[in-house]
């Protein structure tokens, strides 16, 4: 049997038909409309289009899995608050289930992405995976002993909101010094801007002629040209990133830890120095059985694939 | 059927007969000898004495569970390195199994204590528990979805070795700013001594006339008399403790988090201000379903009870 996975985002509703082994057979996408009923319509439309494009009839689909950014209740299938979409307390599973006559399941985006990577990406063939996404924030999800881990209230794995520098940068969660204020793309951009303000001579100004042109790539690009200010920004970024990764490894000891999101596009320029720090800081650094640290493999498809397979791994 | 649990410590070998529900029927204890064979003899002796004292014949015991401080391999039953006992690569399960003709299982002490608290203590009746022990270091263990969680290499849950103040105090694990350098009794004693050196007028000097007389109680006792220096030490200690607890809650969202070890004897003097901080810092602070923070209930029996029940929860 096949599944349909839906990745509900602020811009597009992406749908995919996925085998029970996590193979993506085909995709479709429609723009995200405003309003709960319209969103449910768009989900149904995208699902039908993906099924049509793949040549799989809806009667051949076992269930549909939905993923959305924000807080959700997987038990009731209600989207409690979806980021950037003005959806509050929407019984999304019921609404989609009624439109497609299929069982529907709901999970948040970081957890679904972790499940996708576990089944069909960086964690394939392994017992456990922690997936970290470096984007606007730092998202994380975990599959432990073959099951999606979410905590008793489905709110676990907020790794971005663990403090690594007590009293440090103000986080929008209310705490100070959260990992995501340093290790997210947003944190990297802030650090780049702070360094530019202090160093008018830096090559960072050539790459980003105005402070509002800074991206998560700016410091990495300028560091490659040898700019000392950019190098310091990158080194600090990597030290903070590795600090939080070592914390996660010392706690979870997953067989694989994968890193996705925009910043992970730096590949080995990011991972090689991260591994050097982990070789010093991991509690198990002298053990033969250590967590493998890799980049994520599925990109934006992780959410679709993970959503599709919720029924199998929850 | 009943089980026997063994808590192997540097001073004593404590044994207990435990029901499958975690009820401790009776105990015995013998001094810990030197040398691997002698340790196995002492374990067998303590087990027989506990069985004798309880009136349960060894033929009525299903299995024996062992717990030791340090690194162990639960798959092979080998004690890799036991702290303070000069035991290295000792096949403890085989040696004990041969002496008592019972299946034997091995786990480290923090994990066994967490299992004990889950089955018969602070976590009784709940889905998941994280147990934190504030002693010489900060130990932690977790039971998630009814199973002891240890990571793929059995080395997980080293919460004491997660950094909360990057670049802070040197930890003996090699990192700087680990939670346990601040939140352990050792960390509290260090902070108390540092404050005494800066404040010769403090009442701390009346309670501990020499710096080497400082204990984990000194600052709490002096704070109760209103001494401002002691109050600051206690406030800082509680802030660091709560920082790490909030990190664990944001990650694991256990139904219960319990705090044991010497410092937890402070009871509500410790927990009330910790809860005030968690009310500000938890990601789920406005959710109706929040982790309950409690003191551990079983004291030193947690290890015996958890060890006994390893066969049921692994």
Coordinates of C-alpha atoms in Angstrom, one line a residue:
Chain A
X1 CA 0.0 0.0 0.0
X2 CA 1.0 3.6 -0.6
X3 CA 0.6 6.7 1.5
X4 CA 0.1 10.4 0.7
X5 CA 2.2 12.9 2.6
X6 CA 1.4 16.6 2.7
X7 CA 3.8 19.4 3.7
X8 CA 1.7 22.4 4.5
X9 CA 3.8 25.5 4.3
X10 CA 3.0 29.2 4.3
X11 CA 3.6 29.5 0.5
X12 CA 2.7 26.1 -1.0
X13 CA 0.9 22.9 -0.1
X14 CA 3.2 20.1 -1.3
X15 CA 1.9 16.6 -1.7
X16 CA 3.6 13.3 -2.6
X17 CA 2.7 9.7 -3.0
X18 CA 5.0 7.6 -1.0
X19 CA 5.6 3.8 -0.7
X20 CA 5.7 2.2 2.7
X21 CA 9.4 2.0 2.4
X22 CA 9.6 5.8 2.0
X23 CA 10.1 6.0 -1.8
X24 CA 8.6 9.1 -3.3
X25 CA 6.6 8.1 -6.4
X26 CA 5.4 11.6 -7.5
X27 CA 4.6 15.1 -6.3
X28 CA 2.2 17.9 -6.8
X29 CA 2.0 21.4 -5.3
X30 CA -0.6 24.2 -5.1
X31 CA -0.4 27.7 -3.6
X32 CA -1.5 27.9 0.0
X33 CA -4.8 29.8 0.3
X34 CA -6.1 31.8 3.3
X35 CA -8.6 30.4 5.7
X36 CA -9.1 26.9 7.2
X37 CA -11.7 25.5 4.8
X38 CA -9.7 26.7 1.8
X39 CA -6.5 25.2 3.2
X40 CA -8.3 21.8 3.6
X41 CA -9.6 22.1 0.0
X42 CA -6.0 22.9 -1.2
X43 CA -4.7 19.8 0.6
X44 CA -7.3 17.6 -1.0
X45 CA -6.5 19.1 -4.4
X46 CA -2.8 18.6 -4.0
X47 CA -3.3 15.0 -2.8
X48 CA -5.6 14.2 -5.8
X49 CA -3.1 15.8 -8.2
X50 CA -0.2 13.8 -6.8
X51 CA -2.2 10.6 -7.0
X52 CA -3.2 11.4 -10.5
X53 CA 0.4 12.3 -11.6
X54 CA 1.6 9.0 -10.1
X55 CA -1.2 6.9 -11.6
X56 CA -2.2 5.6 -8.1
X57 CA -5.9 5.8 -7.4
X58 CA -7.0 7.2 -4.1
X59 CA -8.5 3.8 -3.3
X60 CA -4.9 2.5 -3.3
X61 CA -3.9 4.9 -0.6
X62 CA -3.8 3.6 3.0
X63 CA -3.7 7.0 4.8
X64 CA -2.8 10.6 4.4
X65 CA -0.2 12.3 6.7
X66 CA -0.1 16.0 7.2
X67 CA 2.7 18.2 8.5
X68 CA 2.5 21.8 9.5
X69 CA 4.9 24.2 11.3
X70 CA 3.7 25.1 14.8
X71 CA 1.9 23.4 17.6
X72 CA -0.4 20.5 16.8
X73 CA -2.2 17.8 18.7
X74 CA -1.5 14.5 17.1
X75 CA -4.1 12.7 19.2
X76 CA -7.0 14.8 18.0
X77 CA -5.5 15.9 14.7
X78 CA -6.1 19.5 15.5
X79 CA -3.7 22.2 14.3
X80 CA -3.5 24.4 17.5
X81 CA -1.5 27.2 16.0
X82 CA 0.1 27.2 12.6
X83 CA 3.0 29.6 12.1
X84 CA 2.4 32.3 9.4
X85 CA -1.0 30.9 8.4
X86 CA -3.5 32.3 11.0
X87 CA -4.8 28.8 11.7
X88 CA -5.9 28.3 15.3
X89 CA -7.6 25.2 16.7
X90 CA -8.4 23.8 13.2
X91 CA -9.5 20.1 13.2
X92 CA -7.4 19.6 10.1
X93 CA -7.4 15.8 10.1
X94 CA -11.2 15.6 10.2
X95 CA -11.5 18.2 7.5
X96 CA -9.1 16.4 5.2
X97 CA -10.4 13.0 6.0
X98 CA -13.9 14.0 5.1
X99 CA -12.8 15.4 1.7
X100 CA -10.7 12.4 0.7
X101 CA -12.4 9.6 2.6
X102 CA -9.0 8.5 4.0
X103 CA -7.6 8.3 7.5
X104 CA -5.5 11.4 8.3
X105 CA -2.7 11.9 10.7
X106 CA -1.0 15.2 11.8
X107 CA 2.5 16.0 13.0
X108 CA 4.7 19.0 13.3
X109 CA 7.3 19.7 10.5
X110 CA 10.5 19.1 12.4
X111 CA 9.3 15.7 13.7
X112 CA 8.0 14.7 10.2
X113 CA 11.3 15.7 8.6
X114 CA 13.2 13.6 11.1
X115 CA 11.0 10.6 10.3
X116 CA 11.5 11.1 6.6
X117 CA 15.3 11.2 7.0
X118 CA 15.1 8.1 9.3
X119 CA 13.2 6.0 6.8
X120 CA 14.6 7.1 3.5
X121 CA 17.5 9.5 4.0
X122 CA 20.5 10.0 6.3
X123 CA 19.2 7.5 8.9
X124 CA 18.3 4.7 6.5
X125 CA 19.2 1.3 7.9
X126 CA 20.1 2.7 11.4
X127 CA 18.4 2.3 14.8
X128 CA 18.0 5.9 15.8
X129 CA 18.4 9.3 14.4
X130 CA 18.3 12.9 15.6
X131 CA 17.7 15.4 12.8
X132 CA 18.6 19.1 13.3
X133 CA 17.5 21.7 10.9
X134 CA 19.4 25.0 10.7
X135 CA 16.9 27.6 9.3
X136 CA 15.1 30.6 10.6
X137 CA 15.3 28.7 14.0
X138 CA 16.9 25.5 14.9
X139 CA 14.4 22.6 14.6
X140 CA 15.0 19.1 15.8
X141 CA 13.3 15.7 15.7
X142 CA 14.2 12.2 16.8
X143 CA 13.4 8.7 15.9
X144 CA 14.5 6.4 18.8
X145 CA 14.2 2.6 18.6
X146 CA 12.2 2.9 15.4
X147 CA 9.6 5.3 16.9
X148 CA 9.1 9.0 16.5
X149 CA 9.9 10.6 19.8
X150 CA 7.8 13.5 20.9
X151 CA 7.5 13.5 24.7
X152 CA 4.3 12.7 26.6
X153 CA 2.6 16.0 25.5
X154 CA 4.0 15.9 21.9
X155 CA 6.0 19.0 22.5
X156 CA 9.5 17.5 22.9
X157 CA 12.7 17.9 21.0
X158 CA 12.8 21.7 21.2
X159 CA 16.6 21.5 20.9
X160 CA 16.7 25.1 19.6
X161 CA 15.4 26.2 23.0
X162 CA 18.1 24.7 25.1
X163 CA 20.4 27.2 26.7
X164 CA 24.1 26.9 25.8
X165 CA 25.2 30.3 27.0
X166 CA 23.2 31.2 30.1
X167 CA 22.4 34.9 30.1
X168 CA 23.3 35.3 26.4
X169 CA 21.2 36.5 23.5
X170 CA 17.5 37.1 24.0
X171 CA 15.4 34.3 22.4
X172 CA 11.9 34.8 21.3
X173 CA 10.9 31.9 23.6
X174 CA 11.6 34.1 26.6
X175 CA 14.9 32.5 27.6
X176 CA 18.4 34.0 27.2
X177 CA 21.3 32.1 25.4
X178 CA 19.2 29.5 23.6
X179 CA 21.1 27.4 21.0
X180 CA 19.0 28.8 18.1
X181 CA 19.9 32.4 18.8
X182 CA 23.5 31.4 17.8
X183 CA 23.2 28.3 15.6
X184 CA 20.2 29.2 13.3
X185 CA 20.6 31.1 10.0
X186 CA 19.0 34.0 11.8
X187 CA 21.7 33.8 14.5
X188 CA 24.4 33.6 12.0
X189 CA 23.1 36.7 10.1
X190 CA 22.9 38.6 13.4
X191 CA 26.5 37.7 14.2
X192 CA 27.6 38.7 10.7
X193 CA 25.9 42.1 11.1
X194 CA 27.4 42.6 14.5
X195 CA 30.9 41.9 13.1
X196 CA 30.3 44.2 10.1
X197 CA 29.4 47.1 12.5
X198 CA 32.6 46.6 14.3
X199 CA 34.8 46.1 11.2
X200 CA 34.2 48.6 8.4
X201 CA 37.3 47.3 6.7
X202 CA 36.0 43.7 6.4
X203 CA 35.4 42.1 3.0
X204 CA 31.9 41.3 4.3
X205 CA 31.0 44.8 3.1
X206 CA 31.9 43.9 -0.4
X207 CA 29.7 40.8 -0.4
X208 CA 26.8 42.5 1.4
X209 CA 27.0 46.2 0.5
X210 CA 24.2 46.9 3.0
X211 CA 23.6 45.3 6.3
X212 CA 20.1 44.1 5.2
X213 CA 21.7 42.2 2.3
X214 CA 23.4 39.8 4.7
X215 CA 22.4 36.1 4.4
X216 CA 23.5 32.9 6.0
X217 CA 26.1 32.5 3.2
X218 CA 27.8 35.9 3.5
X219 CA 30.2 35.0 6.3
X220 CA 31.1 31.6 4.8
X221 CA 31.7 33.2 1.4
X222 CA 33.9 36.0 2.8
X223 CA 35.8 33.6 5.0
X224 CA 36.8 31.6 1.9
X225 CA 38.4 34.8 0.6
X226 CA 40.5 34.9 3.8
X227 CA 38.8 37.8 5.5
X228 CA 39.7 37.6 9.2
X229 CA 36.5 39.1 10.5
X230 CA 34.4 36.7 8.5
X231 CA 36.6 33.8 9.6
X232 CA 36.0 34.8 13.2
X233 CA 32.2 34.9 12.6
X234 CA 32.3 31.4 11.0
X235 CA 34.6 30.0 13.8
X236 CA 32.3 31.3 16.5
X237 CA 29.2 30.0 14.6
X238 CA 30.7 26.5 14.3
X239 CA 31.8 26.5 17.9
X240 CA 28.2 27.3 19.1
X241 CA 26.7 24.8 16.6
X242 CA 29.1 22.0 17.8
X243 CA 28.4 22.9 21.4
X244 CA 24.7 22.1 21.0
X245 CA 25.4 19.1 18.8
X246 CA 27.7 17.6 21.5
X247 CA 25.0 18.3 24.1
X248 CA 22.5 16.3 21.9
X249 CA 24.9 13.5 21.4
X250 CA 25.8 13.2 25.1
X251 CA 22.1 13.0 25.9
X252 CA 20.6 10.9 23.1
X253 CA 23.6 9.0 21.6
X254 CA 21.7 8.5 18.3
X255 CA 23.3 6.2 15.8
X256 CA 23.1 9.1 13.3
X257 CA 22.8 12.8 13.7
X258 CA 21.9 14.6 10.5
X259 CA 22.0 18.4 9.8
X260 CA 19.7 20.0 7.3
X261 CA 18.3 23.4 6.5
X262 CA 19.9 26.3 4.6
X263 CA 23.2 26.5 6.4
X264 CA 23.8 22.8 5.9
X265 CA 24.4 23.6 2.2
X266 CA 27.9 24.5 3.3
X267 CA 28.6 20.7 3.4
X268 CA 32.0 19.7 4.6
X269 CA 33.1 23.4 5.1
X270 CA 30.7 23.2 8.0
X271 CA 30.9 19.5 9.0
X272 CA 34.6 19.0 9.0
X273 CA 35.4 21.6 11.7
X274 CA 32.2 20.5 13.6
X275 CA 33.6 16.9 13.7
X276 CA 37.0 18.2 15.0
X277 CA 35.2 19.8 17.9
X278 CA 33.1 16.7 18.6
X279 CA 36.2 14.6 18.6
X280 CA 37.3 16.7 21.6
X281 CA 33.9 17.2 23.3
X282 CA 31.8 14.0 23.0
X283 CA 31.6 12.0 26.2
X284 CA 32.1 8.9 24.1
X285 CA 35.0 10.3 22.0
X286 CA 37.2 7.3 22.8
X287 CA 34.5 4.7 22.2
X288 CA 34.4 2.6 19.1
X289 CA 30.6 3.2 18.8
X290 CA 30.0 6.8 18.2
X291 CA 27.2 8.8 16.6
X292 CA 27.8 9.5 12.9
X293 CA 27.3 13.1 11.9
X294 CA 26.0 13.7 8.4
X295 CA 24.2 16.2 6.3
X296 CA 20.5 15.5 5.7
X297 CA 19.7 13.9 2.3
X298 CA 16.1 14.5 1.4
X299 CA 16.0 18.3 1.4
X300 CA 12.4 19.6 1.2
X301 CA 11.1 16.1 0.5
X302 CA 11.8 15.0 4.1
X303 CA 8.6 16.5 5.4
X304 CA 6.4 14.9 2.7
X305 CA 8.0 11.5 3.1
X306 CA 7.9 11.7 6.9
X307 CA 4.3 12.9 6.9
X308 CA 3.2 10.0 4.6
X309 CA 4.7 7.4 7.0
X310 CA 3.3 8.7 10.3
X311 CA 1.0 5.8 10.5
X312 CA 3.8 3.3 10.3
X313 CA 6.1 4.9 13.0
X314 CA 3.9 6.3 15.6
Chain B
X1 CA 8.2 -14.2 40.5
X2 CA 10.6 -12.1 42.4
X3 CA 14.0 -10.6 41.4
X4 CA 17.2 -9.7 43.1
X5 CA 18.8 -6.3 42.6
X6 CA 22.4 -5.5 43.5
X7 CA 23.7 -2.0 44.0
X8 CA 27.5 -2.4 43.7
X9 CA 29.2 0.6 45.3
X10 CA 32.7 1.4 46.4
X11 CA 31.9 0.8 50.1
X12 CA 29.1 -1.8 50.2
X13 CA 27.4 -4.3 48.0
X14 CA 23.7 -3.8 48.7
X15 CA 21.2 -6.6 47.7
X16 CA 17.4 -6.6 47.8
X17 CA 14.6 -9.0 46.9
X18 CA 12.1 -7.1 44.8
X19 CA 8.7 -8.1 43.4
X20 CA 7.9 -7.6 39.7
X21 CA 5.9 -4.5 40.8
X22 CA 9.0 -3.0 42.4
X23 CA 8.2 -3.7 46.0
X24 CA 11.4 -4.2 48.1
X25 CA 10.8 -7.3 50.3
X26 CA 14.1 -7.3 52.1
X27 CA 17.7 -6.2 52.0
X28 CA 21.2 -7.3 52.9
X29 CA 24.6 -5.6 52.6
X30 CA 28.3 -6.7 52.7
X31 CA 31.4 -4.6 52.5
X32 CA 32.9 -4.3 49.0
X33 CA 36.1 -6.3 48.7
X34 CA 39.0 -5.7 46.3
X35 CA 39.5 -7.8 43.1
X36 CA 37.0 -9.0 40.5
X37 CA 36.5 -12.6 41.8
X38 CA 36.0 -11.3 45.4
X39 CA 33.5 -8.8 44.2
X40 CA 31.5 -11.5 42.5
X41 CA 31.7 -13.6 45.7
X42 CA 30.4 -10.7 47.7
X43 CA 27.6 -10.1 45.3
X44 CA 26.6 -13.8 45.5
X45 CA 26.8 -13.6 49.3
X46 CA 24.7 -10.5 49.6
X47 CA 22.1 -12.0 47.2
X48 CA 21.9 -15.2 49.3
X49 CA 21.6 -13.2 52.5
X50 CA 18.9 -11.0 51.1
X51 CA 17.0 -14.0 49.9
X52 CA 17.4 -15.7 53.3
X53 CA 16.3 -12.7 55.2
X54 CA 13.2 -12.5 53.1
X55 CA 12.4 -16.2 53.2
X56 CA 12.4 -16.4 49.4
X57 CA 14.5 -19.4 48.1
X58 CA 16.9 -18.7 45.2
X59 CA 14.7 -21.1 43.1
X60 CA 12.0 -18.5 43.4
X61 CA 14.1 -15.8 41.9
X62 CA 13.7 -15.1 38.1
X63 CA 16.9 -13.1 37.5
X64 CA 19.5 -11.0 39.2
X65 CA 20.2 -7.4 38.1
X66 CA 23.4 -5.6 38.8
X67 CA 24.2 -1.9 38.8
X68 CA 27.6 -0.3 39.0
X69 CA 28.9 3.2 38.6
X70 CA 30.9 3.7 35.5
X71 CA 30.8 2.4 32.0
X72 CA 29.3 -1.0 31.3
X73 CA 28.2 -3.1 28.3
X74 CA 24.6 -4.3 28.9
X75 CA 24.8 -6.6 25.8
X76 CA 27.7 -8.7 27.1
X77 CA 27.3 -8.0 30.8
X78 CA 30.8 -6.7 31.0
X79 CA 31.8 -4.0 33.5
X80 CA 34.2 -1.9 31.3
X81 CA 35.4 0.5 33.9
X82 CA 33.9 0.8 37.4
X83 CA 34.6 4.0 39.2
X84 CA 36.7 3.7 42.4
X85 CA 36.9 -0.1 42.2
X86 CA 39.7 -0.9 39.8
X87 CA 37.5 -3.2 37.8
X88 CA 38.2 -3.2 34.1
X89 CA 36.7 -5.4 31.5
X90 CA 35.2 -7.8 34.1
X91 CA 32.5 -10.2 32.8
X92 CA 30.4 -9.5 35.9
X93 CA 27.2 -11.1 34.6
X94 CA 28.9 -14.4 33.7
X95 CA 30.7 -14.5 37.1
X96 CA 27.6 -13.9 39.1
X97 CA 25.4 -16.1 37.0
X98 CA 27.8 -19.0 37.5
X99 CA 27.8 -18.5 41.3
X100 CA 24.0 -18.3 41.7
X101 CA 22.7 -20.2 38.7
X102 CA 20.5 -17.3 37.7
X103 CA 20.3 -15.1 34.6
X104 CA 22.2 -11.8 35.3
X105 CA 21.8 -8.4 33.8
X106 CA 24.0 -5.3 34.2
X107 CA 23.2 -1.5 33.9
X108 CA 24.9 1.7 35.1
X109 CA 23.8 3.2 38.4
X110 CA 22.0 6.4 37.0
X111 CA 20.0 4.4 34.6
X112 CA 19.0 1.8 37.2
X113 CA 18.0 4.5 39.7
X114 CA 15.8 6.1 37.0
X115 CA 14.1 2.7 36.4
X116 CA 13.6 2.2 40.1
X117 CA 11.9 5.6 40.5
X118 CA 9.8 5.0 37.4
X119 CA 8.5 1.6 38.6
X120 CA 8.1 2.2 42.3
X121 CA 8.9 5.9 43.1
X122 CA 8.4 9.4 41.7
X123 CA 7.3 8.1 38.3
X124 CA 4.9 5.4 39.5
X125 CA 1.8 5.4 37.3
X126 CA 3.2 7.7 34.7
X127 CA 4.3 7.2 31.0
X128 CA 7.8 8.7 31.2
X129 CA 10.3 9.9 33.7
X130 CA 13.7 11.7 33.6
X131 CA 15.6 11.2 36.9
X132 CA 18.4 13.6 37.8
X133 CA 20.7 12.9 40.7
X134 CA 22.7 15.8 42.3
X135 CA 25.7 14.3 43.9
X136 CA 29.4 14.3 43.2
X137 CA 28.4 14.8 39.6
X138 CA 25.0 15.2 38.0
X139 CA 23.7 11.8 36.9
X140 CA 20.6 11.3 34.8
X141 CA 18.5 8.5 33.4
X142 CA 15.3 8.2 31.5
X143 CA 12.4 5.8 31.0
X144 CA 10.5 6.7 27.9
X145 CA 7.3 5.0 26.8
X146 CA 7.9 2.3 29.4
X147 CA 11.5 1.5 28.3
X148 CA 14.8 2.4 29.8
X149 CA 16.4 4.8 27.3
X150 CA 20.2 4.5 26.9
X151 CA 21.0 5.4 23.3
X152 CA 22.3 3.0 20.6
X153 CA 25.6 2.5 22.4
X154 CA 24.2 2.5 26.0
X155 CA 26.1 5.7 26.7
X156 CA 23.2 8.2 26.6
X157 CA 21.7 10.5 29.1
X158 CA 24.9 12.2 30.2
X159 CA 23.0 15.3 31.1
X160 CA 25.7 16.4 33.5
X161 CA 27.9 16.8 30.5
X162 CA 25.8 19.2 28.5
X163 CA 27.1 22.7 28.4
X164 CA 24.9 25.5 29.8
X165 CA 27.7 28.1 30.0
X166 CA 29.9 27.8 27.0
X167 CA 33.5 28.6 28.0
X168 CA 32.7 28.3 31.7
X169 CA 34.1 26.1 34.4
X170 CA 36.5 23.3 33.4
X171 CA 34.8 19.9 33.6
X172 CA 36.7 16.7 34.1
X173 CA 35.0 15.4 30.9
X174 CA 37.2 17.9 28.9
X175 CA 34.4 20.4 28.1
X176 CA 34.0 23.8 29.7
X177 CA 30.7 25.0 31.3
X178 CA 29.1 21.6 31.8
X179 CA 25.9 21.6 33.8
X180 CA 27.5 19.4 36.5
X181 CA 30.3 21.8 37.2
X182 CA 27.6 24.1 38.5
X183 CA 24.6 22.0 39.6
X184 CA 26.4 19.1 41.4
X185 CA 27.1 19.1 45.1
X186 CA 30.8 19.5 44.0
X187 CA 29.9 22.5 42.0
X188 CA 27.9 24.0 44.9
X189 CA 30.8 23.5 47.3
X190 CA 33.2 25.2 44.8
X191 CA 30.8 28.2 44.5
X192 CA 30.5 28.4 48.3
X193 CA 34.3 28.4 48.7
X194 CA 34.7 31.0 46.0
X195 CA 32.2 33.2 47.7
X196 CA 33.9 32.7 51.1
X197 CA 37.2 33.8 49.7
X198 CA 35.6 37.0 48.4
X199 CA 33.6 37.7 51.6
X200 CA 35.5 37.2 54.9
X201 CA 32.5 38.8 56.7
X202 CA 30.0 36.2 55.5
X203 CA 28.2 33.9 58.0
X204 CA 29.4 31.1 55.8
X205 CA 32.6 31.2 57.9
X206 CA 30.7 30.5 61.1
X207 CA 29.1 27.4 59.6
X208 CA 32.3 26.2 58.0
X209 CA 35.3 27.6 60.0
X210 CA 37.7 26.2 57.4
X211 CA 37.2 26.1 53.7
X212 CA 37.6 22.3 53.7
X213 CA 34.6 22.0 56.0
X214 CA 32.2 23.3 53.4
X215 CA 29.5 20.8 52.3
X216 CA 26.5 21.0 49.9
X217 CA 24.4 22.1 52.9
X218 CA 26.6 25.1 54.0
X219 CA 25.3 27.7 51.6
X220 CA 21.6 26.6 52.2
X221 CA 22.0 26.7 56.0
X222 CA 23.7 30.1 55.9
X223 CA 21.1 31.5 53.5
X224 CA 18.4 30.6 56.0
X225 CA 20.1 32.9 58.5
X226 CA 19.8 35.7 56.0
X227 CA 23.5 35.9 55.0
X228 CA 23.6 37.9 51.8
X229 CA 26.6 36.1 50.4
X230 CA 25.1 32.7 51.0
X231 CA 21.8 33.8 49.5
X232 CA 23.7 34.8 46.3
X233 CA 25.4 31.4 46.2
X234 CA 22.1 29.6 46.6
X235 CA 20.3 31.8 44.0
X236 CA 23.1 31.3 41.4
X237 CA 23.0 27.5 42.2
X238 CA 19.3 27.3 41.7
X239 CA 19.4 29.4 38.5
X240 CA 22.0 27.0 37.0
X241 CA 20.1 24.0 38.2
X242 CA 16.9 25.2 36.7
X243 CA 18.6 26.2 33.4
X244 CA 19.7 22.5 32.9
X245 CA 16.3 21.2 34.0
X246 CA 14.5 23.5 31.5
X247 CA 16.8 22.2 28.8
X248 CA 15.9 18.6 29.7
X249 CA 12.2 19.4 29.8
X250 CA 12.2 21.2 26.4
X251 CA 13.9 18.2 24.9
X252 CA 12.3 15.2 26.5
X253 CA 9.0 16.5 27.9
X254 CA 8.8 13.6 30.3
X255 CA 5.6 13.3 32.3
X256 CA 7.7 13.5 35.5
X257 CA 11.1 14.8 36.2
X258 CA 12.5 13.8 39.6
X259 CA 15.5 15.1 41.5
X260 CA 17.5 13.0 43.8
X261 CA 20.9 12.9 45.5
X262 CA 22.3 14.8 48.4
X263 CA 21.3 18.3 47.4
X264 CA 17.7 17.2 46.9
X265 CA 17.3 16.8 50.7
X266 CA 16.7 20.6 50.7
X267 CA 13.2 19.7 49.4
X268 CA 10.9 22.6 48.7
X269 CA 13.6 25.1 49.6
X270 CA 15.2 23.9 46.4
X271 CA 12.1 23.0 44.3
X272 CA 9.9 26.0 44.9
X273 CA 12.3 28.5 43.4
X274 CA 13.2 26.0 40.6
X275 CA 9.5 25.8 39.7
X276 CA 9.3 29.6 39.6
X277 CA 12.1 29.7 37.0
X278 CA 10.6 26.8 35.0
X279 CA 7.3 28.7 34.9
X280 CA 9.2 31.4 33.0
X281 CA 11.5 29.2 30.9
X282 CA 9.7 26.1 29.8
X283 CA 8.7 26.1 26.1
X284 CA 5.3 24.6 27.2
X285 CA 4.8 27.0 30.2
X286 CA 1.3 28.0 28.9
X287 CA 0.3 24.4 28.0
X288 CA -2.1 22.4 30.2
X289 CA 0.2 19.4 29.9
X290 CA 3.5 20.1 31.6
X291 CA 6.2 18.0 33.2
X292 CA 5.7 17.5 36.9
X293 CA 8.9 18.3 38.9
X294 CA 9.3 16.3 42.1
X295 CA 11.9 15.0 44.5
X296 CA 12.9 11.4 44.1
X297 CA 11.3 9.0 46.5
X298 CA 13.3 5.9 46.9
X299 CA 16.7 7.3 48.1
X300 CA 19.4 4.7 48.0
X301 CA 16.9 1.9 47.3
X302 CA 16.3 3.2 43.7
X303 CA 19.4 1.4 42.4
X304 CA 18.5 -1.9 44.0
X305 CA 14.9 -1.8 42.7
X306 CA 15.9 -0.6 39.2
X307 CA 18.6 -3.2 38.9
X308 CA 16.2 -6.0 40.0
X309 CA 13.7 -5.0 37.3
X310 CA 16.1 -4.6 34.3
X311 CA 14.7 -7.8 32.8
X312 CA 11.2 -6.3 32.7
X313 CA 12.0 -2.9 31.2
X314 CA 14.8 -3.4 28.7

